[in-house]
Coordinates of C-alpha atoms in Angstrom, one line a residue:
M20 CA -30.5 -13.3 43.8
K21 CA -28.4 -16.0 42.3
S22 CA -31.3 -16.9 40.0
S23 CA -31.5 -13.3 38.8
N24 CA -27.7 -13.1 38.1
K25 CA -27.9 -16.4 36.2
K26 CA -30.7 -15.0 34.0
D27 CA -28.7 -11.9 33.3
N28 CA -25.6 -14.0 32.4
N29 CA -27.7 -16.1 30.1
K30 CA -29.0 -13.0 28.3
D31 CA -25.5 -11.6 28.0
F32 CA -24.3 -14.9 26.5
E33 CA -27.2 -15.1 24.1
S34 CA -26.5 -11.5 23.0
V35 CA -22.9 -12.3 22.4
I36 CA -23.9 -15.4 20.3
R37 CA -26.3 -13.4 18.2
E38 CA -23.7 -10.7 17.6
A39 CA -21.2 -13.4 16.6
E40 CA -23.7 -15.0 14.2
K41 CA -24.3 -11.6 12.6
I42 CA -20.6 -11.1 12.1
I43 CA -20.2 -14.6 10.6
Q44 CA -23.1 -13.9 8.2
Q45 CA -21.6 -10.6 7.2
I46 CA -18.2 -12.2 6.5
I47 CA -19.9 -15.0 4.4
H48 CA -21.9 -12.4 2.5
S49 CA -18.8 -10.3 1.9
G50 CA -17.2 -13.0 -0.2
V51 CA -13.8 -12.3 1.4
A52 CA -12.2 -15.5 2.9
E53 CA -11.8 -15.5 6.7
E54 CA -8.1 -16.1 6.5
T55 CA -7.8 -13.1 4.1
I56 CA -9.6 -10.8 6.6
V57 CA -7.3 -12.0 9.4
E58 CA -4.3 -11.2 7.2
Q59 CA -5.7 -7.8 6.3
I60 CA -6.2 -6.8 9.9
R61 CA -2.7 -8.0 10.6
R62 CA -1.5 -5.7 7.8
F63 CA -3.5 -2.8 9.3
R64 CA -1.6 -3.2 12.5
S65 CA 1.9 -3.8 11.1
G66 CA 1.6 -1.6 8.1
F67 CA 3.3 -2.0 4.7
P68 CA 7.0 -1.4 4.3
S69 CA 8.0 1.5 2.1
T70 CA 9.5 0.9 -1.3
P71 CA 13.3 1.8 -1.3
L72 CA 14.0 4.1 -4.2
L73 CA 17.5 3.9 -5.7
R74 CA 17.1 6.5 -8.4
P75 CA 14.6 7.6 -11.1
C76 CA 14.7 5.8 -14.4
T77 CA 15.8 8.2 -17.1
P78 CA 16.5 8.0 -20.9
G79 CA 19.6 5.8 -21.2
D80 CA 19.2 4.5 -17.6
G81 CA 16.1 2.4 -17.5
I82 CA 14.0 4.2 -20.1
T83 CA 14.5 3.2 -23.8
V84 CA 14.2 5.8 -26.6
I85 CA 13.1 4.2 -29.9
D86 CA 15.2 5.7 -32.7
V87 CA 13.9 6.3 -36.2
Q88 CA 16.0 3.4 -37.6
Q89 CA 14.2 0.9 -35.4
Q90 CA 10.7 1.9 -36.2
S91 CA 10.2 0.1 -39.5
A92 CA 11.3 -3.3 -38.0
L93 CA 9.1 -2.8 -34.9
L94 CA 6.0 -1.9 -37.0
K95 CA 6.6 -5.0 -39.1
S96 CA 6.8 -7.2 -36.0
Y97 CA 3.6 -5.7 -34.7
K98 CA 1.7 -6.1 -38.0
Q99 CA 2.5 -9.8 -37.9
A100 CA 1.2 -10.2 -34.3
V101 CA -2.0 -8.2 -34.9
N102 CA -2.7 -10.1 -38.2
E103 CA -2.5 -13.4 -36.2
G104 CA -5.2 -12.1 -33.8
R105 CA -3.0 -11.9 -30.8
I106 CA -4.1 -8.4 -29.6
T107 CA -6.8 -7.6 -27.0
K108 CA -7.5 -4.2 -25.6
F109 CA -8.1 -4.3 -21.8
V110 CA -9.8 -1.1 -20.4
P111 CA -10.6 -0.6 -16.7
A112 CA -13.9 1.3 -16.9
S113 CA -15.7 0.8 -13.6
G114 CA -14.9 4.3 -12.3
A115 CA -17.7 6.7 -11.6
A116 CA -17.8 10.2 -13.0
T117 CA -18.3 11.6 -9.6
R118 CA -14.8 13.1 -9.4
M119 CA -15.2 14.7 -12.8
F120 CA -18.2 16.6 -11.5
K121 CA -17.0 17.0 -7.8
S122 CA -17.0 20.9 -7.9
L123 CA -20.3 21.1 -9.7
L124 CA -21.9 18.7 -7.2
A125 CA -20.5 20.8 -4.3
V126 CA -22.2 23.9 -5.7
Y127 CA -25.4 22.1 -6.7
N128 CA -25.8 20.5 -3.2
S129 CA -24.7 23.7 -1.3
D130 CA -28.3 24.9 -0.5
K131 CA -31.2 23.3 -2.2
D132 CA -33.5 26.2 -1.2
E133 CA -31.5 28.9 -2.8
L134 CA -29.8 29.6 -6.1
P135 CA -26.1 29.0 -5.9
D136 CA -24.1 32.1 -5.2
L137 CA -21.6 32.2 -8.0
S138 CA -20.2 35.6 -7.1
G139 CA -17.4 34.2 -4.9
N140 CA -13.9 33.3 -5.8
D141 CA -13.6 29.9 -4.0
E142 CA -12.3 27.0 -6.1
N143 CA -15.7 25.3 -6.7
T144 CA -17.4 28.6 -7.6
L145 CA -14.7 29.5 -10.1
F146 CA -14.9 26.0 -11.6
C147 CA -18.7 26.2 -11.9
R148 CA -18.6 29.7 -13.6
K149 CA -16.1 28.4 -16.2
F150 CA -18.3 25.4 -16.8
I151 CA -21.5 27.4 -17.4
A152 CA -19.7 30.0 -19.5
S153 CA -18.2 27.3 -21.7
L154 CA -21.2 25.0 -22.1
P155 CA -21.4 25.3 -25.9
K156 CA -17.9 23.8 -26.2
F157 CA -18.9 20.5 -24.5
A158 CA -19.8 17.5 -26.6
F159 CA -23.0 17.0 -24.5
Y160 CA -24.3 20.6 -25.1
G161 CA -26.8 19.6 -27.8
E162 CA -28.1 16.7 -25.8
L163 CA -28.5 18.9 -22.7
K164 CA -30.3 21.6 -24.7
K165 CA -32.7 19.1 -26.2
L166 CA -33.4 17.4 -22.9
M167 CA -34.2 20.7 -21.2
A168 CA -36.5 21.7 -24.1
D169 CA -38.3 18.4 -23.9
N170 CA -39.0 19.3 -20.3
G171 CA -40.2 22.8 -21.0
A172 CA -36.9 24.5 -20.0
D173 CA -34.6 26.6 -22.2
L174 CA -30.9 26.3 -21.8
E175 CA -30.0 29.6 -23.4
N176 CA -32.5 31.4 -21.2
A177 CA -31.2 29.6 -18.1
C178 CA -27.7 30.9 -18.9
R179 CA -28.9 34.4 -19.6
D180 CA -31.0 34.5 -16.4
M181 CA -28.2 33.0 -14.3
D182 CA -30.5 30.1 -13.5
F183 CA -27.6 27.8 -12.6
R184 CA -29.6 25.6 -10.3
T185 CA -31.7 24.5 -13.3
I186 CA -28.7 23.9 -15.5
L187 CA -26.9 21.8 -12.9
H188 CA -30.0 19.9 -12.1
Y189 CA -30.3 18.8 -15.7
V190 CA -26.6 18.0 -15.9
L191 CA -26.2 16.1 -12.7
S192 CA -29.5 14.6 -11.4
P193 CA -31.3 11.4 -12.4
E194 CA -34.1 13.7 -13.8
G195 CA -31.6 15.0 -16.2
M196 CA -28.4 13.5 -17.8
D197 CA -27.4 11.9 -14.4
F198 CA -23.7 12.7 -14.9
G199 CA -23.4 12.8 -11.1
S200 CA -23.7 9.0 -10.9
L201 CA -22.8 7.6 -14.4
P202 CA -19.6 5.8 -15.1
K203 CA -17.0 8.1 -16.6
G204 CA -17.0 6.0 -19.8
L205 CA -20.6 7.0 -20.6
I206 CA -20.0 10.8 -20.5
P207 CA -19.8 12.3 -24.1
F208 CA -16.2 13.6 -24.4
H209 CA -15.7 14.6 -28.1
S210 CA -17.8 16.2 -30.8
Y211 CA -17.9 15.1 -34.4
D212 CA -20.0 16.4 -37.3
E213 CA -23.3 14.8 -36.4
Y214 CA -22.7 13.0 -33.2
S215 CA -20.5 12.8 -30.1
R216 CA -18.3 10.0 -28.7
T217 CA -17.9 8.7 -25.2
P218 CA -14.7 7.2 -24.0
F219 CA -16.1 3.7 -24.7
A220 CA -16.7 4.8 -28.3
E221 CA -13.2 6.3 -28.6
H222 CA -11.6 3.1 -27.4
I223 CA -13.7 1.2 -30.0
A224 CA -12.3 3.6 -32.7
E225 CA -8.8 2.9 -31.4
A226 CA -9.3 -0.9 -31.7
V227 CA -10.4 -0.6 -35.3
E228 CA -7.1 1.1 -36.1
Y229 CA -4.6 -1.1 -34.2
A230 CA -6.3 -4.2 -32.9
Q231 CA -8.0 -5.6 -36.1
D232 CA -6.6 -8.8 -37.5
T233 CA -6.7 -10.1 -41.1
E234 CA -10.2 -11.6 -40.6
N235 CA -11.4 -8.1 -39.5
K236 CA -11.9 -9.2 -35.9
A237 CA -11.1 -6.8 -33.0
R238 CA -10.9 -8.0 -29.4
M239 CA -11.7 -5.8 -26.4
H240 CA -12.4 -6.3 -22.7
F241 CA -13.9 -3.8 -20.3
T242 CA -14.1 -4.1 -16.6
V243 CA -17.3 -2.4 -15.4
A244 CA -19.4 -1.8 -12.3
P245 CA -22.3 -4.3 -12.0
Q246 CA -25.0 -1.6 -11.5
H247 CA -24.0 0.0 -14.9
R248 CA -23.2 -3.1 -16.9
E249 CA -26.5 -3.4 -18.8
R250 CA -26.4 0.2 -19.8
I251 CA -22.8 0.0 -20.9
E252 CA -23.4 -3.1 -23.0
K253 CA -26.2 -1.4 -24.8
H254 CA -24.1 1.7 -25.4
V255 CA -21.2 -0.3 -26.8
A256 CA -23.5 -2.4 -29.0
E257 CA -24.8 0.9 -30.5
S258 CA -21.3 2.3 -30.9
I259 CA -20.0 -0.7 -32.9
K260 CA -22.7 -0.3 -35.4
R261 CA -20.7 2.4 -37.0
Y262 CA -18.2 -0.2 -38.1
P263 CA -20.3 -2.9 -39.8
E264 CA -17.2 -4.3 -41.5
I265 CA -15.6 -5.2 -38.2
E266 CA -16.4 -8.4 -36.2
F267 CA -16.0 -7.2 -32.6
H268 CA -15.3 -9.7 -29.8
I269 CA -16.1 -7.7 -26.7
T270 CA -16.3 -9.2 -23.2
Y271 CA -16.9 -7.7 -19.8
S272 CA -16.1 -8.5 -16.2
E273 CA -16.7 -7.0 -12.8
Q274 CA -14.4 -6.5 -9.8
R275 CA -14.7 -9.6 -7.6
K276 CA -16.2 -9.3 -4.2
Q277 CA -13.5 -11.5 -2.7
T278 CA -10.9 -8.8 -3.6
N279 CA -12.6 -6.2 -1.2
T280 CA -10.8 -5.3 1.9
I281 CA -12.2 -4.8 5.4
A282 CA -12.0 -1.3 6.9
V283 CA -10.8 -0.8 10.5
D284 CA -11.2 2.0 13.0
L285 CA -8.2 4.0 14.2
N286 CA -7.5 1.3 16.8
G287 CA -7.2 -1.4 14.3
E288 CA -10.5 -3.1 15.1
G289 CA -13.2 -3.8 12.5
F290 CA -15.0 -0.6 11.6
R291 CA -18.7 -0.6 12.2
T292 CA -21.2 1.5 10.2
D293 CA -24.1 3.3 11.9
D294 CA -26.2 0.1 11.6
G295 CA -23.5 -2.0 13.3
K296 CA -22.2 -3.8 10.2
L297 CA -18.6 -4.4 9.2
L298 CA -17.5 -2.3 6.2
F299 CA -15.8 -3.9 3.2
R300 CA -14.4 -1.6 0.5
P301 CA -13.2 -2.0 -3.1
A302 CA -9.4 -2.5 -3.0
G303 CA -8.3 -0.3 -5.9
H304 CA -7.2 -1.2 -9.4
G305 CA -4.9 -3.9 -8.1
A306 CA -8.1 -6.0 -7.6
L307 CA -8.4 -6.2 -11.4
L308 CA -5.4 -8.5 -11.6
I309 CA -7.8 -11.4 -11.2
N310 CA -9.8 -10.2 -14.2
L311 CA -6.7 -9.9 -16.3
N312 CA -5.5 -13.3 -15.2
E313 CA -8.8 -15.0 -16.1
L314 CA -8.8 -13.4 -19.5
E315 CA -5.9 -15.6 -20.4
G316 CA -5.0 -13.3 -23.3
D317 CA -1.9 -13.2 -25.4
I318 CA -0.8 -9.6 -26.0
I319 CA -2.9 -7.1 -23.9
F320 CA -3.1 -3.4 -24.5
L321 CA -3.8 -1.8 -21.1
K322 CA -5.1 1.8 -21.0
N323 CA -7.4 3.8 -18.7
I324 CA -10.9 4.7 -19.9
D325 CA -10.4 8.5 -19.8
N326 CA -7.1 8.7 -21.8
V327 CA -8.6 9.3 -25.2
V328 CA -8.5 12.1 -27.9
P329 CA -10.6 12.9 -31.0
D330 CA -9.7 11.4 -34.3
H331 CA -7.7 14.3 -35.6
L332 CA -5.2 13.8 -32.7
K333 CA -4.9 10.0 -32.7
A334 CA -2.0 9.6 -35.0
D335 CA 0.7 9.6 -32.3
T336 CA -1.4 7.2 -30.2
F337 CA -1.7 4.8 -33.1
K338 CA 1.9 5.0 -34.0
Y339 CA 3.3 4.4 -30.5
K340 CA 0.8 1.7 -29.7
K341 CA 2.2 -0.2 -32.7
L342 CA 5.8 0.6 -31.8
L343 CA 5.4 -0.6 -28.2
G344 CA 3.6 -3.7 -29.4
G345 CA 6.3 -4.4 -31.9
L346 CA 9.0 -4.0 -29.3
L347 CA 7.2 -6.4 -27.0
V348 CA 6.9 -9.0 -29.8
R349 CA 10.6 -8.8 -30.7
L350 CA 11.7 -9.1 -27.0
Q351 CA 9.3 -12.0 -26.6
N352 CA 10.8 -13.8 -29.6
E353 CA 14.3 -13.5 -28.2
T354 CA 13.4 -14.3 -24.7
F355 CA 11.4 -17.4 -25.7
G356 CA 14.4 -18.7 -27.7
Y357 CA 16.7 -18.3 -24.7
V358 CA 14.2 -19.9 -22.3
R359 CA 14.0 -22.9 -24.6
Q360 CA 17.7 -23.3 -24.5
L361 CA 17.9 -22.9 -20.8
K362 CA 15.2 -25.5 -20.2
E363 CA 16.1 -28.1 -22.8
S364 CA 19.9 -28.4 -22.8
N365 CA 23.2 -27.6 -21.2
V366 CA 24.1 -24.3 -22.6
S367 CA 27.7 -23.7 -23.7
R368 CA 29.9 -21.0 -22.2
E369 CA 29.5 -18.9 -25.3
G370 CA 25.7 -19.5 -25.3
L371 CA 25.5 -18.4 -21.6
A372 CA 27.5 -15.2 -22.4
K373 CA 25.0 -14.3 -25.2
I374 CA 22.1 -14.8 -22.8
E375 CA 23.8 -12.8 -20.1
K376 CA 24.3 -9.9 -22.5
F377 CA 20.7 -10.0 -23.6
T378 CA 19.5 -10.1 -20.0
T379 CA 21.7 -7.2 -18.7
D380 CA 21.9 -5.0 -21.8
K381 CA 18.6 -5.4 -23.7
L382 CA 16.3 -6.1 -20.8
A383 CA 18.4 -4.1 -18.3
I384 CA 18.0 -6.8 -15.7
P385 CA 21.0 -6.9 -13.3
L386 CA 22.4 -10.2 -12.2
P387 CA 23.2 -11.1 -8.6
D388 CA 26.6 -10.0 -7.2
N389 CA 27.7 -13.6 -6.8
Y390 CA 26.7 -14.6 -10.3
D391 CA 30.3 -15.0 -11.5
S392 CA 31.1 -17.5 -8.8
M393 CA 28.1 -19.7 -9.7
T394 CA 28.5 -23.1 -11.5
T395 CA 27.2 -23.4 -15.0
E396 CA 24.1 -25.2 -13.8
Q397 CA 23.4 -22.5 -11.2
K398 CA 23.8 -19.7 -13.8
Q399 CA 21.3 -21.4 -16.1
V400 CA 18.8 -21.6 -13.2
C401 CA 19.4 -18.0 -12.4
L402 CA 19.0 -16.8 -16.0
L403 CA 15.9 -18.9 -16.4
S404 CA 14.3 -17.2 -13.3
K405 CA 15.0 -13.8 -14.8
L406 CA 13.6 -14.6 -18.3
H407 CA 10.7 -17.0 -17.7
R408 CA 8.3 -14.3 -16.7
P409 CA 5.5 -12.2 -18.2
I410 CA 6.8 -9.1 -20.1
R411 CA 5.4 -5.6 -20.0
V412 CA 6.4 -2.6 -22.2
C413 CA 5.3 0.6 -20.5
G414 CA 5.1 4.0 -22.3
M415 CA 6.5 6.8 -20.2
V416 CA 5.8 10.5 -20.8
E417 CA 7.6 13.6 -19.7
N418 CA 6.7 14.6 -16.1
T419 CA 4.6 17.7 -16.2
G420 CA 3.4 17.6 -12.6
E421 CA 0.4 15.2 -13.0
P422 CA -0.4 13.2 -9.8
G423 CA 0.5 9.5 -10.0
G424 CA 3.4 7.1 -10.3
G425 CA 6.7 7.2 -12.1
P426 CA 9.5 4.9 -13.3
F427 CA 12.2 4.1 -10.7
W428 CA 15.1 1.8 -10.0
V429 CA 14.2 0.1 -6.7
A430 CA 15.9 -2.6 -4.5
D431 CA 14.0 -5.8 -4.9
Y432 CA 13.6 -8.4 -2.1
E433 CA 17.2 -9.7 -2.8
G434 CA 18.6 -6.2 -2.8
I435 CA 19.1 -6.3 -6.6
P436 CA 18.1 -3.1 -8.6
A437 CA 14.8 -3.6 -10.5
K438 CA 12.6 -1.3 -12.6
Q439 CA 9.2 -0.5 -11.1
I440 CA 6.4 1.9 -11.4
V441 CA 6.2 3.5 -7.9
E442 CA 3.4 5.7 -6.4
K443 CA 4.1 8.4 -4.0
S444 CA 2.1 6.5 -1.3
Q445 CA 4.7 3.7 -1.5
V446 CA 7.6 5.9 -0.6
D447 CA 8.8 7.1 2.9
L448 CA 8.6 10.8 2.2
D449 CA 9.8 11.5 5.8
D450 CA 13.2 10.3 4.6
P451 CA 14.9 13.4 3.0
G452 CA 16.9 11.2 0.6
Q453 CA 13.8 9.3 -0.6
A454 CA 11.7 12.5 -0.9
E455 CA 14.5 14.1 -3.0
C456 CA 14.7 11.0 -5.2
M457 CA 10.9 11.2 -5.8
K458 CA 11.2 14.8 -6.8
K459 CA 13.9 14.1 -9.4
T460 CA 11.7 11.9 -11.5
T461 CA 11.7 13.1 -15.1
H462 CA 8.9 10.8 -16.4
F463 CA 5.4 9.8 -15.5
N464 CA 3.3 6.7 -15.9
P465 CA 0.3 7.4 -18.2
V466 CA -0.9 3.7 -18.0
D467 CA 0.0 2.9 -21.5
I468 CA 1.1 -0.7 -21.1
I469 CA 1.5 -3.6 -23.5
C470 CA 1.5 -7.0 -21.6
G471 CA 2.8 -10.3 -22.9
L472 CA 0.9 -12.8 -20.8
R473 CA 2.0 -16.2 -22.3
D474 CA 5.1 -18.2 -22.1
F475 CA 7.4 -19.7 -24.7
E476 CA 4.9 -22.6 -25.2
G477 CA 1.9 -20.3 -25.6
K478 CA 0.6 -21.1 -22.1
P479 CA -0.8 -18.3 -19.9
F480 CA 1.3 -17.3 -16.9
N481 CA -0.4 -17.4 -13.6
L482 CA -0.2 -13.7 -12.8
L483 CA -1.4 -14.2 -9.2
E484 CA 1.9 -15.8 -8.4
R485 CA 4.0 -12.7 -9.3
I486 CA 2.6 -10.1 -6.9
D487 CA 4.7 -8.2 -4.4
R488 CA 2.2 -8.2 -1.6
D489 CA 4.3 -5.7 0.4
T490 CA 3.3 -2.9 -2.0
G491 CA -0.2 -2.2 -0.9
F492 CA -1.0 1.0 1.1
I493 CA -3.2 2.2 3.9
S494 CA -5.1 5.6 4.0
V495 CA -7.4 7.4 6.3
K496 CA -11.0 7.8 5.0
S497 CA -14.3 8.6 6.6
K498 CA -17.8 7.0 6.8
D499 CA -20.9 8.2 8.6
G500 CA -18.8 11.0 10.0
K501 CA -16.2 8.7 11.6
N502 CA -12.6 8.2 10.5
L503 CA -11.5 4.8 9.4
K504 CA -8.4 3.1 7.8
A505 CA -8.8 1.7 4.3
M506 CA -6.5 -0.7 2.5
E507 CA -5.7 -0.9 -1.2
L508 CA -4.1 -4.0 -2.7
P509 CA -0.8 -3.7 -4.7
G510 CA -1.7 -1.6 -7.7
L511 CA -2.4 -3.3 -11.1
W512 CA 0.7 -1.7 -12.7
N513 CA 2.7 -1.4 -9.5
G514 CA 3.1 -4.3 -7.1
S515 CA 0.8 -6.6 -9.0
M516 CA 3.3 -6.6 -11.9
A517 CA 6.4 -6.3 -9.7
D518 CA 7.8 -9.7 -10.8
W519 CA 7.5 -9.1 -14.5
I520 CA 10.1 -8.3 -17.0
T521 CA 9.7 -4.5 -17.3
I522 CA 10.7 -2.3 -20.2
F523 CA 10.1 1.5 -20.0
V524 CA 9.9 3.4 -23.3
E525 CA 9.7 7.1 -23.8
V526 CA 6.5 8.2 -25.6
P527 CA 5.3 11.7 -26.6
L528 CA 3.2 13.7 -24.3
S529 CA 0.5 13.8 -27.0
T530 CA -0.4 10.2 -26.2
F531 CA -1.5 11.2 -22.7
S532 CA -4.7 13.3 -22.4
P533 CA -6.6 12.2 -19.3
V534 CA -9.8 13.8 -18.2
K535 CA -9.9 14.2 -14.4
T536 CA -12.5 17.0 -14.2
V537 CA -15.2 18.0 -16.7
N538 CA -13.4 21.2 -17.5
D539 CA -10.5 19.2 -18.7
L540 CA -12.7 18.6 -21.8
L541 CA -12.2 22.3 -22.6
K542 CA -8.5 21.7 -23.3
A543 CA -7.4 21.9 -26.9
E544 CA -6.7 18.2 -27.1
H545 CA -10.4 17.4 -26.4
Q546 CA -11.9 20.0 -28.7
P547 CA -12.9 19.3 -32.3
S548 CA -10.6 20.2 -35.2
M549 CA -11.6 23.6 -36.6
R550 CA -11.2 25.1 -40.0
P551 CA -9.5 28.5 -40.0
A552 CA -12.8 30.4 -40.6
E553 CA -14.5 28.7 -37.7
S554 CA -11.5 29.5 -35.5
L555 CA -11.6 33.2 -36.4
K556 CA -15.4 33.3 -35.8
M557 CA -15.0 31.8 -32.3
V558 CA -12.2 34.3 -31.5
S559 CA -14.4 37.2 -32.7
E560 CA -17.4 36.0 -30.6
T561 CA -15.2 35.6 -27.5
S562 CA -13.8 39.1 -27.9
S563 CA -17.3 40.6 -28.4
N564 CA -18.5 38.8 -25.2
Q565 CA -15.6 40.1 -23.2
R566 CA -16.3 43.7 -24.3

């Protein structure tokens, strides 16, 4: 009897050892350090503190409005910087187009054995009807029509016969255009006379206008998903052929495996998939801070892949990119001068007063309550800590109800007011005062950010030292039909840049034209410029169809 129990115990022990070895191998393969996983699980159990909002930033109180008299000087400063080759465009472009086609995918996958019923009035059905009815207005219409013809199908007949299954098949599936799994940057967005442009191609067109130096060099960096990298590189290589006079320096990077976060179950234990493995998930755009840091760039223009418009609407984008860049350069020049003084010599009382005024008035950085009681040496140390940091100039548009973060005054870790971009997920909305403050925001973050990543000696800052690690967030997701908790790292333009000098600038709404769903491409800002006759013809055809 004892011998039997001993054998059973040995089997149990061996089973535990095998399971432990599997877990160790999974952790090693994940690329996430063991101590990082332990810290993430601790965070799941303790949670992240909410960000205490003081008030929204508004024009004159945290948001700068560039007046006409300043523009000439700012454009001149920018021109000098771009001529010197200091500018690089940085475009996060790893996102899949799945969300763009979410409603179409829902209809397409509803019942493979039957034609979709598009007679209903639910959200997905209405979305799909609009998409089908508007097909000729999409930049990919010609390509779709040819692809179907090459495979013995006729797009116009499919529309007339209400054969929506065939249309959606050629739009979404790998046998067709595969839009259901492509990265968003490879979807044709805009039509031109004889070709169409994807977001990658539109960002290249932008770079030609405002990122080209005196040697005709333009620098760009895209972050991409590894499974799509080869296809993206080929597409970009084809797109730049339209600009033979430009020498493009284009680099790519991928989100690092070590930035993934472990998922846990609702009890805070490591989540297991159906095959018993631990689950590691991408940790949001904050994970790209490593990519930005490794770039070691000088002046970086950060902008999302889907925020692009056709050429005839780019004027405001070009103008304000240059103005924001010029403002960054001028602030850098002044900041660098004061940092040199603070580092290299004892600054006079008058000199300190000048630096204090620049810090509080021009940069809108409040000083500690006990600043006046500090010694001269302590004041220099304090001012140096405020000025010797990366700088970001962030365009802010009027809030029209778009989901996302906004500019706020918050209390930093010392209780001192600071300007930050805050997401709704960071705020305690159960607190009536905080919820009301969130509602009062007048401006929205379109992710139109110019970053100064080098110090007064031209050396790159270590951006990883300036993260507010308390600004991540936890959400409930599902996998294999089971709920789990997922963690996102501090956002790239939120907590990851919390310890930067931050300048908010009002920019026109015309500089913000994101595409979140495929039907957003039907908005006027994504349609080609039409001559009056063409416009009248379209109105006439629309009226006839409605009759």
